[in-house]
Short mmCIF file of C-alpha atoms in Angstrom, two decimals:
data_model
loop_
_atom_site.label_atom_id
_atom_site.label_comp_id
_atom_site.label_asym_id
_atom_site.label_seq_id
_atom_site.Cartn_x
_atom_site.Cartn_y
_atom_site.Cartn_z
CA MET A 171 126.38 58.16 24.05
CA ARG A 172 125.23 54.93 22.49
CA GLN A 173 122.66 54.74 19.76
CA GLN A 174 119.00 54.48 20.66
CA PRO A 175 117.97 51.38 18.69
CA PHE A 176 114.38 50.36 18.25
CA ALA A 177 114.78 46.59 18.21
CA ALA A 178 117.37 43.84 17.95
CA THR A 179 118.54 40.68 16.25
CA VAL A 180 119.39 37.67 18.40
CA ASP A 181 122.72 36.64 16.92
CA SER A 182 124.05 33.71 18.91
CA VAL A 183 124.38 31.94 22.24
CA ASN A 184 126.68 33.68 24.71
CA THR A 185 129.22 31.24 26.17
CA ASP A 186 130.55 33.27 29.10
CA ASN A 187 128.81 31.01 31.65
CA LEU A 188 129.00 27.75 29.68
CA ALA A 189 131.52 24.92 29.82
CA VAL A 190 133.39 25.19 26.53
CA PRO A 191 134.50 22.57 25.61
CA PRO A 192 132.03 20.29 27.45
CA VAL A 193 132.93 18.68 30.75
CA GLU A 194 132.42 14.89 30.80
CA GLY A 195 129.98 15.12 27.93
CA LYS A 196 127.98 18.06 29.33
CA THR A 197 127.76 21.71 28.38
CA LEU A 198 127.53 22.80 32.02
CA ILE A 199 125.66 26.04 32.64
CA TYR A 200 127.35 27.89 35.48
CA THR A 201 125.85 30.31 37.97
CA ASP A 202 128.44 32.91 36.95
CA THR A 203 131.23 33.49 34.44
CA ALA A 204 133.84 32.07 36.82
CA GLY A 205 132.29 28.61 36.99
CA THR A 206 131.34 28.61 40.66
CA ALA A 207 128.49 26.08 40.49
CA SER A 208 126.00 24.59 38.08
CA PHE A 209 122.29 23.77 38.40
CA GLY A 210 122.01 22.18 34.96
CA TRP A 211 123.51 21.40 31.61
CA LEU A 212 122.87 21.00 27.89
CA ASP A 213 123.44 17.85 25.86
CA PRO A 214 126.14 19.01 23.40
CA VAL A 215 125.81 16.11 20.96
CA ASN A 216 123.26 16.41 18.17
CA ASP A 217 121.45 13.51 16.54
CA SER A 218 124.21 13.17 13.94
CA GLY A 219 126.84 12.72 16.64
CA GLU A 220 128.39 16.16 16.09
CA ILE A 221 129.64 18.09 19.12
CA GLY A 222 128.62 21.69 19.75
CA LEU A 223 127.07 23.70 22.55
CA GLY A 224 123.75 21.90 22.39
CA ILE A 225 121.85 25.10 21.59
CA SER A 226 121.95 27.61 18.75
CA VAL A 227 120.19 30.60 17.23
CA TYR A 228 119.03 30.55 13.63
CA ASN A 229 117.91 33.72 11.89
CA GLU A 230 115.66 32.03 9.37
CA ALA A 231 112.46 33.93 8.72
CA PHE A 232 109.27 31.88 8.59
CA ASN A 233 105.55 32.17 9.23
CA GLY A 234 103.91 30.27 12.06
CA THR A 235 100.22 29.76 12.72
CA ILE A 236 98.98 30.13 16.29
CA ASP A 237 95.25 29.98 17.02
CA GLU A 238 94.51 30.33 13.32
CA GLN A 239 96.49 33.57 13.08
CA VAL A 240 99.73 33.80 11.12
CA TYR A 241 102.75 35.37 12.86
CA GLN A 242 106.08 36.32 11.30
CA PHE A 243 109.13 34.86 13.03
CA ALA A 244 112.66 36.13 12.50
CA GLY A 245 114.13 32.81 13.57
CA CYS A 246 114.35 30.31 16.38
CA ILE A 247 116.34 29.15 19.40
CA MET A 248 116.81 25.38 19.23
CA ALA A 249 119.44 22.63 19.13
CA GLN A 250 122.27 22.81 16.60
CA PRO A 251 121.51 20.27 13.88
CA ASP A 252 122.83 22.79 11.30
CA LEU A 253 120.57 21.55 8.55
CA GLU A 254 119.73 23.28 5.30
CA VAL A 255 116.54 24.44 7.00
CA ASN A 256 116.51 24.47 10.80
CA CYS A 257 113.58 26.37 12.30
CA GLN A 258 111.16 24.56 10.00
CA ALA A 259 113.03 21.29 9.79
CA PRO A 260 110.73 18.25 9.89
CA GLY A 261 110.05 16.36 13.08
CA ASP A 262 112.59 13.82 14.28
CA SER A 263 115.43 16.02 13.02
CA GLY A 264 116.86 16.88 16.43
CA LYS A 265 115.30 20.35 16.71
CA ARG A 266 114.83 20.51 20.47
CA PHE A 267 117.73 21.63 22.63
CA LYS A 268 118.05 19.22 25.56
CA LEU A 269 118.28 21.12 28.84
CA LYS A 270 118.76 19.13 32.06
CA THR A 271 118.04 20.47 35.55
CA THR A 272 120.04 18.92 38.38
CA GLU A 273 118.74 21.08 41.26
CA THR A 274 115.13 21.45 42.40
CA ASN A 275 114.26 25.16 42.27
CA GLY A 276 117.74 25.89 40.86
CA PRO A 277 117.70 28.61 38.17
CA ILE A 278 119.53 27.88 34.89
CA ASP A 279 120.58 30.97 32.93
CA LEU A 280 120.88 30.79 29.14
CA VAL A 281 122.38 33.99 27.71
CA PHE A 282 122.09 35.27 24.14
CA ASN A 283 124.08 37.82 22.15
CA VAL A 284 122.06 40.56 20.50
CA SER A 285 122.87 43.34 18.04
CA ALA A 286 120.64 46.38 17.97
CA ASP A 287 118.86 47.32 14.78
CA ASP A 288 115.60 48.85 13.63
CA ALA A 289 113.14 45.96 13.35
CA SER A 290 111.13 44.18 16.04
CA LYS A 291 111.61 40.43 15.96
CA LEU A 292 109.93 37.31 17.27
CA TYR A 293 111.82 34.04 17.89
CA ARG A 294 110.42 30.59 18.46
CA VAL A 295 111.96 28.59 21.36
CA ILE A 296 112.08 24.81 20.81
CA GLY A 297 113.44 22.77 23.71
CA LYS A 298 113.20 19.76 25.97
CA PHE A 299 113.54 20.09 29.76
CA SER A 300 114.60 16.99 31.70
CA ASN A 301 114.35 16.35 35.44
CA LEU A 302 117.74 15.09 36.63
CA THR A 303 117.37 16.53 40.13
CA ASP A 304 118.73 15.01 43.32
CA THR A 305 116.50 12.14 44.44
CA THR A 306 117.77 12.40 48.03
CA ASN A 307 115.70 15.50 48.83
CA LEU A 308 112.38 15.28 50.65
CA VAL A 309 110.38 15.04 47.42
CA GLU A 310 112.83 12.55 45.85
CA GLY A 311 113.56 14.91 43.00
CA GLY A 312 109.90 15.36 42.08
CA LEU A 313 108.94 18.58 40.30
CA LYS A 314 105.52 20.21 40.09
CA ALA A 315 106.07 23.01 37.60
CA PHE A 316 108.56 24.98 35.57
CA ARG A 317 109.21 28.69 35.26
CA ILE A 318 110.81 30.62 32.39
CA GLU A 319 111.81 34.26 32.85
CA THR A 320 113.37 36.92 30.65
CA GLY A 321 116.02 39.21 32.07
CA PHE A 322 119.66 40.24 32.12
CA GLY A 323 122.78 38.79 33.74
CA VAL A 324 123.25 35.44 35.47
CA GLY A 325 123.13 33.97 38.95
CA ASN A 326 123.15 36.53 41.73
CA ASP A 327 123.47 39.30 39.15
CA PHE A 328 120.29 38.33 37.29
CA THR A 329 117.86 41.23 36.84
CA PRO A 330 114.32 40.37 35.72
CA SER A 331 113.02 42.05 32.60
CA SER A 332 110.43 44.74 33.23
CA ALA A 333 107.38 45.83 31.31
CA GLU A 334 108.09 48.00 28.28
CA ASP A 335 111.86 47.38 28.26
CA GLY A 336 111.72 45.79 24.84
CA LEU A 337 112.32 42.21 25.97
CA SER A 338 109.45 39.85 26.64
CA PHE A 339 107.71 36.68 25.68
CA GLY A 340 105.64 36.97 22.54
CA MET A 341 102.11 37.82 23.58
CA ALA A 342 98.78 37.28 21.85
CA ALA A 343 97.00 40.38 20.60
CA ASP A 344 94.73 40.48 23.67
CA GLY A 345 97.74 40.35 26.02
CA ALA A 346 96.15 37.51 27.99
CA SER A 347 98.35 34.61 26.88
CA LYS A 348 101.76 33.70 25.48
CA LEU A 349 102.33 32.93 21.83
CA SER A 350 103.27 29.28 21.58
CA ILE A 351 103.30 26.82 18.70
CA GLY A 352 101.82 23.92 20.63
CA PRO A 353 101.34 23.65 24.40
CA ILE A 354 103.89 25.62 26.46
CA GLY A 355 104.93 22.31 27.98
CA LYS A 356 103.87 18.71 27.51
CA TYR A 357 105.13 15.19 28.03
CA PRO A 358 106.24 13.52 24.78
CA GLY A 359 103.50 12.49 22.39
CA GLY A 360 104.83 8.97 22.01
CA LEU A 361 103.67 8.44 25.60
CA PHE A 362 100.65 10.75 25.84
CA GLY A 363 98.32 11.89 23.09
CA GLY A 364 100.28 10.75 20.07
CA SER A 365 102.46 12.73 17.72
CA ARG A 366 102.99 12.87 13.99
CA VAL A 367 106.68 12.33 14.76
CA GLU A 368 106.72 10.28 17.95
CA GLY A 369 103.99 7.94 16.83
CA LEU A 370 100.93 6.51 18.52
CA PRO A 371 100.52 7.08 22.27
CA PHE A 372 101.34 4.45 24.88
CA PHE A 373 99.81 5.62 28.19
CA SER A 374 96.92 7.86 27.11
CA THR A 375 95.24 9.13 23.94
CA SER A 376 95.03 12.56 25.62
CA ILE A 377 98.05 14.86 25.63
CA ALA A 378 99.67 15.56 29.01
CA ALA A 379 100.00 19.33 28.74
CA PHE A 380 101.00 21.86 31.38
CA THR A 381 98.89 24.97 31.97
CA GLU A 382 100.23 28.42 32.77
CA GLY A 383 99.10 29.82 36.11
CA THR A 384 98.79 33.41 37.31
CA THR A 385 101.55 34.64 34.99
CA ALA A 386 99.47 34.24 31.83
CA SER A 387 99.30 38.00 31.20
CA ASP A 388 102.85 38.67 32.48
CA GLU A 389 104.99 39.36 29.45
CA ASP A 390 108.26 38.56 31.26
CA THR A 391 107.46 35.44 33.31
CA MET A 392 105.86 32.14 32.40
CA GLU A 393 105.15 29.72 35.25
CA THR A 394 102.91 26.68 35.10
CA ASP A 395 100.16 26.34 37.69
CA GLY A 396 101.77 23.65 39.87
CA VAL A 397 99.43 20.94 38.66
CA ILE A 398 100.98 17.96 36.90
CA PRO A 399 98.83 16.91 33.92
CA VAL A 400 96.36 14.32 35.18
CA GLU A 401 97.23 11.87 32.39
CA TYR A 402 100.71 11.70 33.97
CA SER A 403 99.98 12.31 37.66
CA GLU A 404 97.35 9.59 38.03
CA LEU A 405 100.02 7.06 37.08
CA PHE A 406 103.26 8.56 38.34
CA GLY A 407 102.51 11.42 40.74
CA ASP A 408 104.89 14.37 40.53
CA TRP A 409 107.14 14.95 37.54
CA ASN A 410 109.64 12.17 38.18
CA ALA A 411 113.39 12.61 38.27
CA LEU A 412 115.13 10.32 35.78
CA ALA A 413 116.43 8.17 38.64
CA ASN A 414 112.85 7.48 39.73
CA VAL A 415 111.02 6.81 36.47
CA PRO A 416 109.61 3.29 36.22
CA THR A 417 111.42 0.53 34.38
CA GLY A 418 110.11 -0.52 31.01
CA TRP A 419 110.41 -3.47 28.66
CA PHE A 420 111.26 -2.43 25.09
CA ILE A 421 111.64 -4.24 21.80
CA ASP A 422 114.81 -3.29 19.95
CA HIS A 423 113.13 -4.14 16.67
CA ASP A 424 116.18 -3.62 14.45
CA GLY A 425 118.75 -4.92 16.91
CA ASN A 426 120.58 -1.59 16.96
CA PRO A 427 120.93 -0.11 20.48
CA ALA A 428 121.99 3.24 18.97
CA ASN A 429 118.43 4.18 18.04
CA ASP A 430 115.05 4.15 19.72
CA SER A 431 113.43 0.99 20.98
CA ILE A 432 109.66 0.59 21.26
CA LEU A 433 108.06 0.61 24.71
CA LEU A 434 105.97 -2.52 25.31
CA ALA A 435 105.31 -2.58 29.07
CA TRP A 436 106.19 -0.84 32.32
CA ASN A 437 106.50 -1.93 35.92
CA ASP A 438 103.96 -0.21 38.18
CA GLY A 439 105.70 -1.47 41.31
CA THR A 440 103.65 -4.65 41.45
CA ASP A 441 103.10 -5.97 37.93
CA TRP A 442 104.23 -5.47 34.37
CA GLN A 443 101.47 -3.43 32.75
CA THR A 444 100.73 -2.49 29.17
CA ASN A 445 97.99 -0.85 27.11
CA GLU A 446 96.36 -2.62 24.19
CA LYS A 447 95.64 -0.39 21.21
CA THR A 448 92.22 -0.76 19.59
CA PHE A 449 91.82 0.84 16.18
CA GLU A 450 88.24 2.02 15.83
CA ALA A 451 86.09 1.63 12.71
CA VAL A 452 85.92 5.37 12.07
CA ASP A 453 86.77 7.03 8.78
CA ILE A 454 90.07 8.89 8.45
CA GLU A 455 91.92 10.55 5.60
CA ALA A 456 94.33 7.70 4.93
CA ILE A 457 97.57 8.37 3.05
CA LEU A 458 98.13 6.29 -0.06
CA LEU A 459 101.47 4.65 -0.76
CA ALA A 460 101.45 6.22 -4.21
CA GLY A 461 100.70 9.66 -2.81
CA GLY A 462 97.45 11.47 -2.16
CA THR A 463 94.76 10.40 0.23
CA GLU A 464 91.42 8.66 0.37
CA THR A 465 88.90 7.92 3.08
CA ALA A 466 89.38 4.62 4.89
CA PRO A 467 88.51 3.12 8.29
CA ALA A 468 91.21 3.49 10.95
CA THR A 469 91.19 -0.31 11.32
CA ILE A 470 93.61 -0.45 8.37
CA TYR A 471 96.29 0.38 10.97
CA ASP A 472 95.44 -2.61 13.15
CA PRO A 473 98.50 -4.91 12.96
CA ASN A 474 96.33 -7.83 14.06
CA GLY A 475 93.68 -7.07 11.45
CA THR A 476 93.12 -7.77 7.77
CA SER A 477 95.51 -5.09 6.49
CA PHE A 478 98.41 -7.49 7.06
CA ASP A 479 99.00 -10.97 5.78
CA ALA A 480 100.12 -13.97 7.81
CA GLU A 481 103.74 -12.79 7.59
CA GLY A 482 102.87 -9.41 9.05
CA GLU A 483 103.44 -7.60 5.75
CA ASN A 484 101.23 -4.75 4.61
CA THR A 485 98.90 -5.87 1.85
CA THR A 486 97.02 -2.57 1.57
CA ILE A 487 97.60 0.46 -0.61
CA TYR A 488 98.09 2.75 2.40
CA ASP A 489 101.23 4.14 3.99
CA LEU A 490 100.85 2.66 7.45
CA SER A 491 104.21 4.01 8.62
CA ASN A 492 102.65 7.50 8.69
CA VAL A 493 100.28 7.53 11.65
CA ARG A 494 99.29 11.18 11.19
CA PRO A 495 95.69 10.33 10.18
CA VAL A 496 95.16 8.44 13.45
CA VAL A 497 96.91 11.08 15.58
CA ASP A 498 94.86 13.84 13.95
CA THR A 499 91.71 12.39 15.53
CA LEU A 500 93.22 12.46 19.03
CA ASP A 501 93.59 15.25 21.57
CA GLU A 502 96.23 17.54 20.10
CA GLY A 503 95.21 16.91 16.50
CA ASP A 504 91.54 17.48 17.31
CA PRO A 505 91.43 19.94 20.24
CA ASP A 506 87.75 20.69 19.74
CA ASN A 507 86.89 16.96 19.84
CA ILE A 508 85.07 17.13 16.53
CA ALA A 509 86.28 13.87 14.98
CA PRO A 510 85.58 10.48 16.59
CA ALA A 511 88.81 9.12 18.09
CA ALA A 512 90.41 6.52 15.83
CA LEU A 513 92.26 4.85 18.69
CA SER A 514 91.51 3.71 22.23
CA LEU A 515 93.68 2.08 24.90
CA SER A 516 92.88 -0.71 27.37
CA LYS A 517 95.10 -1.50 30.35
CA LEU A 518 96.21 -5.13 30.62
CA LEU A 519 98.91 -7.19 32.26
CA ALA A 520 101.77 -7.66 29.81
CA SER A 521 101.60 -11.42 30.34
CA GLU A 522 97.96 -11.41 29.21
CA LEU A 523 98.53 -9.47 26.00
CA TYR A 524 101.89 -10.72 24.78
CA ASP A 525 101.32 -14.43 24.26
CA GLY A 526 103.64 -14.95 21.29
CA THR A 527 100.97 -14.20 18.66
CA PHE A 528 100.13 -10.53 19.33
CA ARG A 529 101.56 -8.01 16.87
CA VAL A 530 102.41 -4.31 17.19
CA LEU A 531 102.70 -1.67 14.48
CA ILE A 532 106.31 -0.55 14.01
CA ASP A 533 107.24 1.65 11.04
CA GLY A 534 104.27 0.35 9.08
CA GLU A 535 105.01 -3.32 9.74
CA ALA A 536 103.11 -5.77 11.95
CA VAL A 537 105.81 -7.15 14.25
CA THR A 538 105.00 -10.28 16.24
CA ILE A 539 105.99 -9.92 19.89
CA ALA A 540 107.43 -12.93 21.66
CA ASP A 541 105.72 -14.47 24.66
CA PHE A 542 106.25 -12.15 27.63
CA GLU A 543 107.83 -14.92 29.68
CA THR A 544 110.65 -15.28 27.12
CA TRP A 545 111.71 -11.64 26.82
CA ALA A 546 114.49 -11.91 29.39
CA ASP A 547 116.02 -14.74 27.36
CA ASN A 548 115.99 -12.84 24.08
CA PRO A 549 118.22 -9.73 24.19
CA PRO A 550 119.49 -8.04 21.01
CA THR A 551 122.43 -9.90 19.50
CA VAL A 552 124.85 -9.84 16.59
CA GLU A 553 124.85 -13.00 14.45
CA ASP A 554 127.60 -14.39 12.23
CA THR A 555 125.75 -15.49 9.08
CA THR A 556 128.66 -17.67 7.90
CA ASP A 557 127.90 -20.26 10.56
CA GLY A 558 124.72 -19.02 12.26
CA SER A 559 126.47 -18.44 15.58
CA THR A 560 125.90 -15.60 18.00
CA LEU A 561 128.92 -13.31 17.97
CA ALA A 562 127.80 -10.91 20.71
CA THR A 563 124.94 -10.13 23.11
CA TRP A 564 123.90 -6.61 24.10
CA LEU A 565 124.06 -5.83 27.83
CA PRO A 566 122.29 -2.48 28.38
CA ASP A 567 123.39 -2.20 32.03
CA ALA A 568 127.07 -2.91 31.43
CA GLY A 569 129.51 -0.02 31.64
CA ASP A 570 128.20 3.54 31.49
CA GLU A 571 126.09 3.18 28.37
CA GLY A 572 125.86 -0.56 27.69
CA LEU A 573 128.32 -3.01 26.15
CA TYR A 574 128.34 -6.05 23.87
CA GLU A 575 129.51 -9.29 25.48
CA LEU A 576 131.37 -11.58 23.08
CA ALA A 577 131.25 -15.36 23.18
CA ASP A 578 134.58 -15.51 25.02
CA GLY A 579 133.31 -13.25 27.81
CA SER A 580 135.13 -10.09 26.67
CA THR A 581 133.22 -6.89 25.96
CA MET A 582 133.04 -4.38 23.14
CA THR A 583 131.54 -0.90 22.89
CA LEU A 584 128.63 -0.13 20.63
CA GLU A 585 130.82 2.04 18.41
CA ASP A 586 133.41 -0.67 17.91
CA MET A 587 130.74 -3.27 17.19
CA ASN A 588 129.07 -0.97 14.63
CA GLU A 589 132.43 -0.51 12.90
CA MET A 590 132.90 -4.28 12.80
CA ILE A 591 129.40 -4.83 11.40
CA ASN A 592 129.86 -2.14 8.74
CA ALA A 593 133.18 -3.66 7.66
CA SER A 594 131.84 -7.24 7.53
CA GLU A 595 130.14 -6.83 4.12
CA GLY A 596 126.94 -8.42 5.39
CA GLU A 597 128.47 -11.36 7.24
CA LEU A 598 127.54 -9.86 10.59
CA VAL A 599 123.90 -8.88 11.16
CA ARG A 600 121.97 -7.35 14.04
CA VAL A 601 119.17 -9.45 15.52
CA ALA A 602 116.17 -7.91 17.26
CA GLY A 603 115.59 -8.51 20.94
CA TYR A 604 114.10 -7.23 24.19
CA VAL A 605 115.69 -4.88 26.72
CA GLN A 606 114.80 -3.42 30.09
CA GLY A 607 115.57 0.15 31.05
CA PRO A 608 114.12 3.35 32.44
CA VAL A 609 111.21 4.95 30.57
CA GLU A 610 113.35 8.05 30.11
CA ASP A 611 110.73 10.23 28.48
CA LEU A 612 108.74 10.24 31.73
CA ALA A 613 111.42 12.65 33.01
CA ASN A 614 111.18 14.89 29.92
CA VAL A 615 108.89 17.80 29.05
CA ASN A 616 108.81 19.45 25.64
CA LEU A 617 108.98 23.25 25.89
CA ASN A 618 107.43 25.71 23.45
CA THR A 619 107.42 29.47 23.76
CA THR A 620 108.47 32.64 21.93
CA ILE A 621 110.81 35.54 22.71
CA SER A 622 110.15 39.07 21.48
CA VAL A 623 112.85 41.76 21.11
CA THR A 624 111.59 45.23 20.30
CA ASP A 625 113.94 47.83 21.82
CA THR A 626 117.30 47.51 23.59
CA ALA A 627 117.60 51.17 24.59
CA SER A 628 117.09 50.51 28.32
CA TRP A 629 118.90 47.19 28.59
CA PRO A 630 121.65 47.17 31.27
CA THR A 631 123.81 44.74 29.27
CA CYS A 632 124.52 46.85 26.17
CA THR A 633 127.82 48.33 25.03
CA SER A 634 128.50 50.55 22.04
CA ASP A 635 131.50 51.59 20.01
CA GLY A 636 129.62 54.64 18.73
CA THR A 637 128.53 52.84 15.58
CA GLU A 638 127.15 49.48 16.64
CA THR A 639 125.47 48.37 19.85
CA SER A 640 125.90 44.88 21.29
CA CYS A 641 123.75 43.51 24.10
CA THR A 642 122.84 40.30 25.88
CA PHE A 643 119.67 38.99 27.47
CA THR A 644 118.97 35.95 29.61
CA MET A 645 116.31 33.28 29.46
CA ARG A 646 116.16 31.73 32.95
CA VAL A 647 114.60 28.24 33.28
CA THR A 648 113.77 26.66 36.64
CA GLY A 649 112.22 23.33 37.63
CA LEU A 650 109.98 23.94 40.65
CA ASN A 651 108.66 22.14 43.68
CA GLU A 652 107.15 24.28 46.45
CA LEU A 653 108.12 21.73 49.11
CA VAL A 654 111.85 22.24 48.55
CA ASP A 655 113.74 25.29 49.79
CA ASP A 656 115.21 27.46 47.05
CA PRO A 657 118.93 26.68 46.71
CA ALA A 658 121.33 29.53 47.41
CA ILE A 659 123.27 30.68 44.38
CA PRO A 660 126.94 30.55 45.46
CA ALA A 661 129.01 33.72 45.32
CA THR A 662 131.64 34.12 42.63
CA PRO A 663 134.96 32.63 43.77
CA ALA A 664 138.05 34.75 44.16
CA THR A 665 140.13 32.39 42.02
CA PRO A 666 139.34 29.68 39.46
CA ALA A 667 140.89 27.10 41.83
CA SER A 668 137.92 27.48 44.18
CA ARG A 669 135.42 26.17 41.64
CA SER A 670 133.21 23.32 42.68
CA SER A 671 133.87 19.88 41.27
CA SER A 672 130.82 20.21 39.03
CA SER A 673 132.61 22.93 37.08
CA GLY A 674 135.65 20.84 36.32
CA GLY A 675 137.63 21.36 39.52
CA GLY A 676 139.22 24.61 38.41
CA CYS A 677 141.06 23.22 35.37
CA THR A 678 140.96 25.09 32.09
CA VAL A 679 139.13 22.35 30.19
CA GLY A 680 135.48 23.30 30.04
CA GLY A 681 136.01 26.72 31.58
CA PRO A 682 133.22 29.27 31.05
CA GLY A 683 133.65 31.15 27.80
CA SER A 684 136.76 29.23 26.73
CA PRO A 685 137.23 28.93 22.96
CA PHE A 686 135.64 25.73 21.75
CA ASP A 687 138.36 23.16 21.15
CA PRO A 688 137.32 20.41 18.70
CA VAL A 689 140.26 18.25 19.86
CA LEU A 690 138.86 17.27 23.25
CA PRO A 691 140.72 15.29 25.91
CA GLY A 692 140.28 11.55 25.64
CA MET A 693 137.93 11.15 28.58
CA VAL A 694 135.59 13.82 27.27
CA LEU A 695 135.55 12.26 23.81
CA LEU A 696 134.60 8.89 25.28
CA ALA A 697 131.80 10.47 27.30
CA LEU A 698 130.46 12.29 24.27
CA ALA A 699 130.59 9.16 22.16
CA GLY A 700 128.64 7.39 24.87
CA LEU A 701 125.99 10.08 24.82
CA TRP A 702 125.62 9.76 21.06
CA ALA A 703 125.25 5.99 21.41
CA ARG A 704 122.42 6.30 23.87
CA LYS A 705 118.90 5.78 22.67
CA ARG A 706 117.70 9.21 21.66
CA ARG A 707 114.07 10.11 22.02
CA ALA A 708 112.26 11.63 19.08
CA ASP A 709 112.05 15.45 19.10
CA ALA A 710 108.76 16.74 17.88
#
């Protein structure tokens, strides 16, 4: 007879249904432990370029405040940055695991290893959920909601968690809502509402947050109400698949395609549109360069105002790279709408705003934007300072992840060019420029929830050696659209050779539960390097 524990510690991610090592740069999540099929995957590369699973558990105790009440957390489920402090690492540190759904209504099962003990525990879940569904279906990959469930097992063997079985979402004291640090789901703040990490908003000063529907008091299921936040839907309709997000114009302000560019305009199908930011003359608690704060009008952040000299340099005493004071007056920072908003947006044609004299605020600097009509002629380049010539031009659409084209017509990868620049001792420099590409974050939703483990005694996934009890539980995530039939979860194959191509074609590389091999095959390494080189979106 196994012990009758009273709670549990979430120890680690279970890899039995994961591709280990990754397959073509993806930690595929299979519908069973044999690798029959996959409805989604995790990005295995963290923001430092290190390869792992893409998700990890950290048992780092911390206190979190939700609705002005302090809760004790035992740890968190997040990406694997492996920092000195993870659960409470600052923003833009790669905290969110990046989960991709490739099948509308296709459940994705993340499994966690648990050891039974005698203390109830609460874990924060910090993730990003991306719509990479098939755009050939009748809704062109559009999603309307997401569902997260707790339970046991995977695929056809998944059993939903039941009330009082010791596994649930963390619930508020009144039992009427989930515990969540921030909205349970929202589009990134750099697009909607603003964020202390992601910067000032582009499309709307209001956050685009999802609302839970009829499952609000259900401790084992969380499903949004099927309504896309209006800030998003009035522009883009359903939650777009990545293949269908609109194209944007960006400024690569430091000339380095490996990091984020700044969105300047998007194509609405007819015209190139943008939103002009107006900094209002309302008082905010401005942050001083020397530390501390003082009250100042929000207009100090206006890059076209008096806070900057003719060269676009900051002549004030304020830290204008930290936009927290402005964001704090907007929707998420001021949910009760007490403070006057320090920022407003006005829709304009890009050609009307960007006339070669207009400036935008980037990392505290007022950067002059070239005339809109010239953007296509000014891509990011690499310059040879010894003679002033252009060594290479960045082509974002070349190859799988973009390539540099050299003067002789040959091409070079981003990684090779960065090595060349680093070895040049300053002779080669990156030059800022303008690039087109998908507005990727319009396919992404930030997820926030909590998982509570209080008693594993009735779990069907526990085994015991008479001294210690080991268990697993599953967190199932599904992107939903009611207009698409639920996909059938394939049955487990009789032999590994019958795996679908998405699982690696039956070869041992990337097989579910395989030991992680840091010496990956060449093709996989190239794919992973390409993923690292991609522009990564900030993770609040």
